[in-house]
Amino acid sequence: MHSSAKIPDKYRPIFLAVLFLVAFAFRFYNFNQKQTYVFDEMYHVPTAVNYVEKGFLGPEEGYHPPLRHLLMYAGIRTFGNNPYGWRLRNIALGSATVVALFLLAESIFGAGLVAYGSAALLLLDPLHIATSRGSFDEIQSGFFLVCAVYFVFKALSSDRERDLVFAGVFFGLSAATKWYAFFPLFCLLVSVGARQLRRHRWKDVLKLLSYLLVLPATIYLLAYIPWFLRGNSIPAWVRLQRDAFWSVSRMRNDSFTNIELLRPLGNPLTWFLRPISVAVDSRGGSFFTLMNNFPVWIFLLPAVFYLLYTGIKESRLGSSLVAATFLSLYIPFLLSSRPSFLYSAVILLPFCFIALAFAAEEILGKYAYLFLAGALSISLFLYTFIARGAAVTF
Amino acid sequence: MKNGLEREAASLYGPLAVLGFFVASLVFVSALSAMSPERYAPGHKVYTVKKRASAYGLLRKLHVKGRTMIYFGRLLPLGRGTALRSPKASRTSKNKDFIYLSLLDNLVGRIYRVVPDGRWSKVMANFAGNQSAFYDGKRINTASFGTPIIVTRLRDVPVRSQKAVIFIESNDVKDYGFERIREIAGQRRFSDIVIVRTGKASYAF
């Protein structure tokens, strides 16, 4: 049984707005203490300008999809070529992810501890906050992905075609920002498609393919409009995707010019198993710190497996969907020989936090509130370091 | 009330609309691509520059666009240089970033870096140790900044109907054989612009 504290419909928009604003405030506070480029902004900012104005994908290497450049450019045009222009879109989308996560958890588990708890955990997570205050692509891709999973759940549970269309749009937006979304999308297509095929529901298979394959592919393609404006053809675009895939999938540590900085950010095996922290860019006396929240994160993997176990055992669609999304994102990280660093874990966090809040409620019962209060207190404590620009090293 | 057949047909409107959107998008981006054709220089001319950086200024002056460059030289200078400081940085090219700026300004849209036959086995050995590029059996295909950069032997440069820009690093001409390079540089149907960077070695093309 899950606790329920449903918000009356007339207060619901106000609650969601307040949730967004609180998340925004935590991410916004002191975000511009660094007036110079932080982390990869030295690549992201000029590439965004070059891409929109010239269709050119440098000075980045150019193998990640380009929707993020369009979003960055929109920020720069709106707020100027300054920290506001570079970072406000991530602050806004990072905050919106908290709201989207609440909606996803609420639609699956009802308006109870799982929904409020998972949203609060993400709202205060030090890595999610830190990456929302920089130009990390995982924030944008993660927001679109949570929205996509929300609409997938709605479509699967209500059979409404409109929700499947929205899911396809958000999968497309997520994949056009970074490729992570392809993995859960592929798993979804195979699992749901196979089920429909077994039932000989050909029309449903056709719908699935058109909304979750053709539609995302179209959005992905359209993100390259500035690149096509340079005179590049569709065969050239196909070759670009091939070469980009080849480069990305075969990258090694020595492919990164700043590997000495990145190495302490761990690898996917260790993200959830040991404390990780790196303080960088100490110019001006303040640091930009990327860290996991070890005392909380250590429970995440067991929580995901518990969610998966109960999902399968009790045939719960929502639990299985969340756990499967996490695994379809995390297993490629584990299997890939390409190095992945801590900031990539941001894409996993929303699904982990649903699992953690769920497991806490199921296992701890009324003590779940105490557990979550403790977890949030630790997050808040770590936040004080991030907000002040203080270095934290474990 | 719709009958069963009409309902059947209506339920496919959505997928058909998505398919139509996809096809329209393909047509749209193809049309965008066609709006920006390659631009050539009239005739055929060999230009000599003392510094690599001058090649960038020369290509700008010749108003070329989206061209294929065939590059003869040991090193392909792909430095991003000043570009990292600011997107609005001056367009003054340095020797190490003239290729980067030529790509940025869409003067060059594809590069074939020609490796001398004698060095190909060494290039392939390095490639085997770090396969971060796609080998199609003849050429090593990479993309930098969204632009194809293809490492190949001269005999595997595809025959093209359009003319190319040829860049020759004089210091490295002996690796390819002077006569062979001179023959290529002199072929009017093959190129409209030949840029020779004079170095310690001085050759007359």
Short mmCIF file of N, CA, C and O in Angstrom, two decimals, chain A residues 1 51 55 104 139 142 175 185 205 249 252 283-284 309 345 362 392:
data_model
loop_
_atom_site.label_atom_id
_atom_site.label_comp_id
_atom_site.label_asym_id
_atom_site.label_seq_id
_atom_site.Cartn_x
_atom_site.Cartn_y
_atom_site.Cartn_z
N MET A 1 0.85 -1.21 0.00
CA MET A 1 0.00 0.00 0.00
C MET A 1 0.88 1.25 0.00
O MET A 1 1.89 1.31 0.67
N TYR A 51 27.36 26.71 -34.58
CA TYR A 51 26.39 25.79 -35.18
C TYR A 51 25.19 26.54 -35.74
O TYR A 51 24.78 26.33 -36.88
N GLY A 55 26.31 26.53 -39.08
CA GLY A 55 26.08 25.10 -39.29
C GLY A 55 27.31 24.25 -39.00
O GLY A 55 27.37 23.09 -39.40
N LEU A 104 5.68 11.85 -13.00
CA LEU A 104 5.87 10.44 -13.37
C LEU A 104 5.60 9.53 -12.17
O LEU A 104 4.84 8.55 -12.28
N ILE A 139 21.52 17.18 -18.41
CA ILE A 139 20.35 17.81 -17.79
C ILE A 139 19.21 17.94 -18.81
O ILE A 139 18.07 17.58 -18.54
N GLY A 142 18.11 14.43 -19.93
CA GLY A 142 17.41 13.79 -18.82
C GLY A 142 15.99 14.31 -18.66
O GLY A 142 15.06 13.53 -18.42
N ALA A 175 17.00 12.18 -27.60
CA ALA A 175 18.05 11.58 -28.43
C ALA A 175 18.78 12.63 -29.25
O ALA A 175 19.97 12.49 -29.53
N LEU A 185 14.51 3.45 -25.52
CA LEU A 185 13.57 3.45 -26.64
C LEU A 185 13.62 2.11 -27.37
O LEU A 185 12.58 1.52 -27.70
N VAL A 205 1.27 -2.36 -33.79
CA VAL A 205 2.70 -2.40 -34.10
C VAL A 205 3.04 -1.24 -35.03
O VAL A 205 4.06 -0.55 -34.85
N SER A 249 31.91 5.24 -29.80
CA SER A 249 31.91 3.90 -29.20
C SER A 249 33.33 3.39 -28.98
O SER A 249 33.53 2.47 -28.21
N ARG A 252 38.73 6.03 -25.93
CA ARG A 252 39.46 5.49 -24.78
C ARG A 252 39.88 6.67 -23.90
O ARG A 252 39.68 7.82 -24.26
N ARG A 283 39.67 29.20 -10.14
CA ARG A 283 39.92 30.63 -10.37
C ARG A 283 38.95 31.49 -9.55
O ARG A 283 37.78 31.16 -9.43
N GLY A 284 39.48 32.55 -8.99
CA GLY A 284 38.63 33.45 -8.21
C GLY A 284 38.33 32.93 -6.81
O GLY A 284 37.49 33.46 -6.11
N TYR A 309 12.16 -6.31 -8.87
CA TYR A 309 11.65 -7.57 -8.31
C TYR A 309 10.15 -7.47 -8.03
O TYR A 309 9.37 -8.34 -8.45
N ALA A 345 25.97 10.09 -14.77
CA ALA A 345 25.01 9.44 -13.87
C ALA A 345 23.75 10.28 -13.69
O ALA A 345 22.72 9.77 -13.24
N GLU A 362 8.12 0.74 1.07
CA GLU A 362 7.72 -0.66 1.15
C GLU A 362 8.39 -1.39 2.31
O GLU A 362 7.77 -2.19 2.99
N VAL A 392 35.02 20.22 -2.05
CA VAL A 392 34.72 19.05 -1.22
C VAL A 392 35.49 17.89 -1.81
O VAL A 392 35.34 17.58 -2.98
#
